[in-house]
């Protein structure tokens, strides 16, 4: 029975039936990329704010080495 095809595997007017799924998969990839980039941006922003604020917090509270690690 080699050479037989099923109805689901027949090519359509725009090519093989797999192409539509590849387009939807590409949109999902962009969504995942945007979510990862936004989360990385938030982490970088948080780190920057903490780095800028640590000298002022250290000056006001005068924490010890262990307390400074917790900050």
CSV table of C-alpha atoms in Angstrom, one decimal:
chain,number,residue,atom,x,y,z
A,1,UNK,CA,0.0,0.0,0.0
A,2,UNK,CA,2.9,2.4,-0.5
A,3,UNK,CA,2.1,5.5,-2.4
A,4,UNK,CA,-1.4,5.9,-0.9
A,5,UNK,CA,-2.4,9.2,0.9
A,6,UNK,CA,-5.0,10.0,3.4
A,7,UNK,CA,-7.4,12.9,3.2
A,8,UNK,CA,-5.6,14.9,6.0
A,9,UNK,CA,-2.2,14.7,4.2
A,10,UNK,CA,-3.3,16.1,0.9
A,11,UNK,CA,-1.8,19.4,0.0
A,12,UNK,CA,-4.1,22.4,-0.2
A,13,UNK,CA,-4.0,25.4,-2.5
A,14,UNK,CA,-1.4,27.2,-0.3
A,15,UNK,CA,0.9,24.1,-0.1
A,16,UNK,CA,1.1,21.2,2.4
A,17,UNK,CA,-1.3,21.3,5.3
A,18,UNK,CA,1.5,21.7,7.8
A,19,UNK,CA,2.2,25.3,6.7
A,20,UNK,CA,-0.8,26.8,8.6
A,21,UNK,CA,0.5,25.3,11.8
A,22,UNK,CA,4.0,26.6,11.2
A,23,UNK,CA,2.6,30.1,10.9
A,24,UNK,CA,0.7,29.8,14.2
A,25,UNK,CA,3.8,28.4,15.8
A,26,UNK,CA,5.8,31.4,14.6
A,27,UNK,CA,3.3,33.8,16.4
A,28,UNK,CA,3.7,31.8,19.6
A,29,UNK,CA,7.4,32.1,19.3
A,30,UNK,CA,7.2,35.9,19.1
A,31,UNK,CA,4.8,36.0,22.1
A,32,UNK,CA,7.2,33.9,24.2
A,33,UNK,CA,10.1,36.1,23.1
A,34,UNK,CA,8.3,39.3,24.1
A,35,UNK,CA,7.3,37.8,27.5
A,36,UNK,CA,10.9,36.8,28.1
A,37,UNK,CA,12.3,40.2,27.1
A,38,UNK,CA,9.8,42.1,29.2
A,39,UNK,CA,10.6,39.9,32.3
A,40,UNK,CA,14.3,40.4,31.7
A,41,UNK,CA,13.8,44.2,31.4
A,42,UNK,CA,12.0,44.2,34.7
A,43,UNK,CA,14.8,42.2,36.4
A,44,UNK,CA,17.4,44.6,35.0
A,45,UNK,CA,15.4,47.6,36.1
A,46,UNK,CA,15.0,46.2,39.6
A,47,UNK,CA,18.7,45.5,39.9
A,48,UNK,CA,19.6,49.0,38.7
A,49,UNK,CA,17.3,50.6,41.3
A,50,UNK,CA,18.7,48.4,44.0
A,51,UNK,CA,22.3,49.2,43.0
A,52,UNK,CA,21.5,53.0,43.1
A,53,UNK,CA,19.6,52.8,46.4
A,54,UNK,CA,22.1,50.7,48.4
A,55,UNK,CA,24.5,53.5,49.3
A,56,UNK,CA,21.7,55.7,50.7
A,57,UNK,CA,20.1,52.8,52.6
A,58,UNK,CA,23.5,51.8,54.0
A,59,UNK,CA,24.2,55.4,55.1
A,60,UNK,CA,20.8,55.7,56.8
A,61,UNK,CA,20.5,52.3,58.5
A,62,UNK,CA,24.1,51.3,58.9
A,63,UNK,CA,23.5,47.6,58.4
A,64,UNK,CA,26.1,44.9,59.2
A,65,UNK,CA,27.5,42.7,56.5
A,66,UNK,CA,24.8,40.0,56.8
A,67,UNK,CA,22.0,42.6,56.9
A,68,UNK,CA,23.4,44.3,53.8
A,69,UNK,CA,23.3,40.9,52.0
A,70,UNK,CA,19.5,40.7,52.9
A,71,UNK,CA,18.9,44.2,51.5
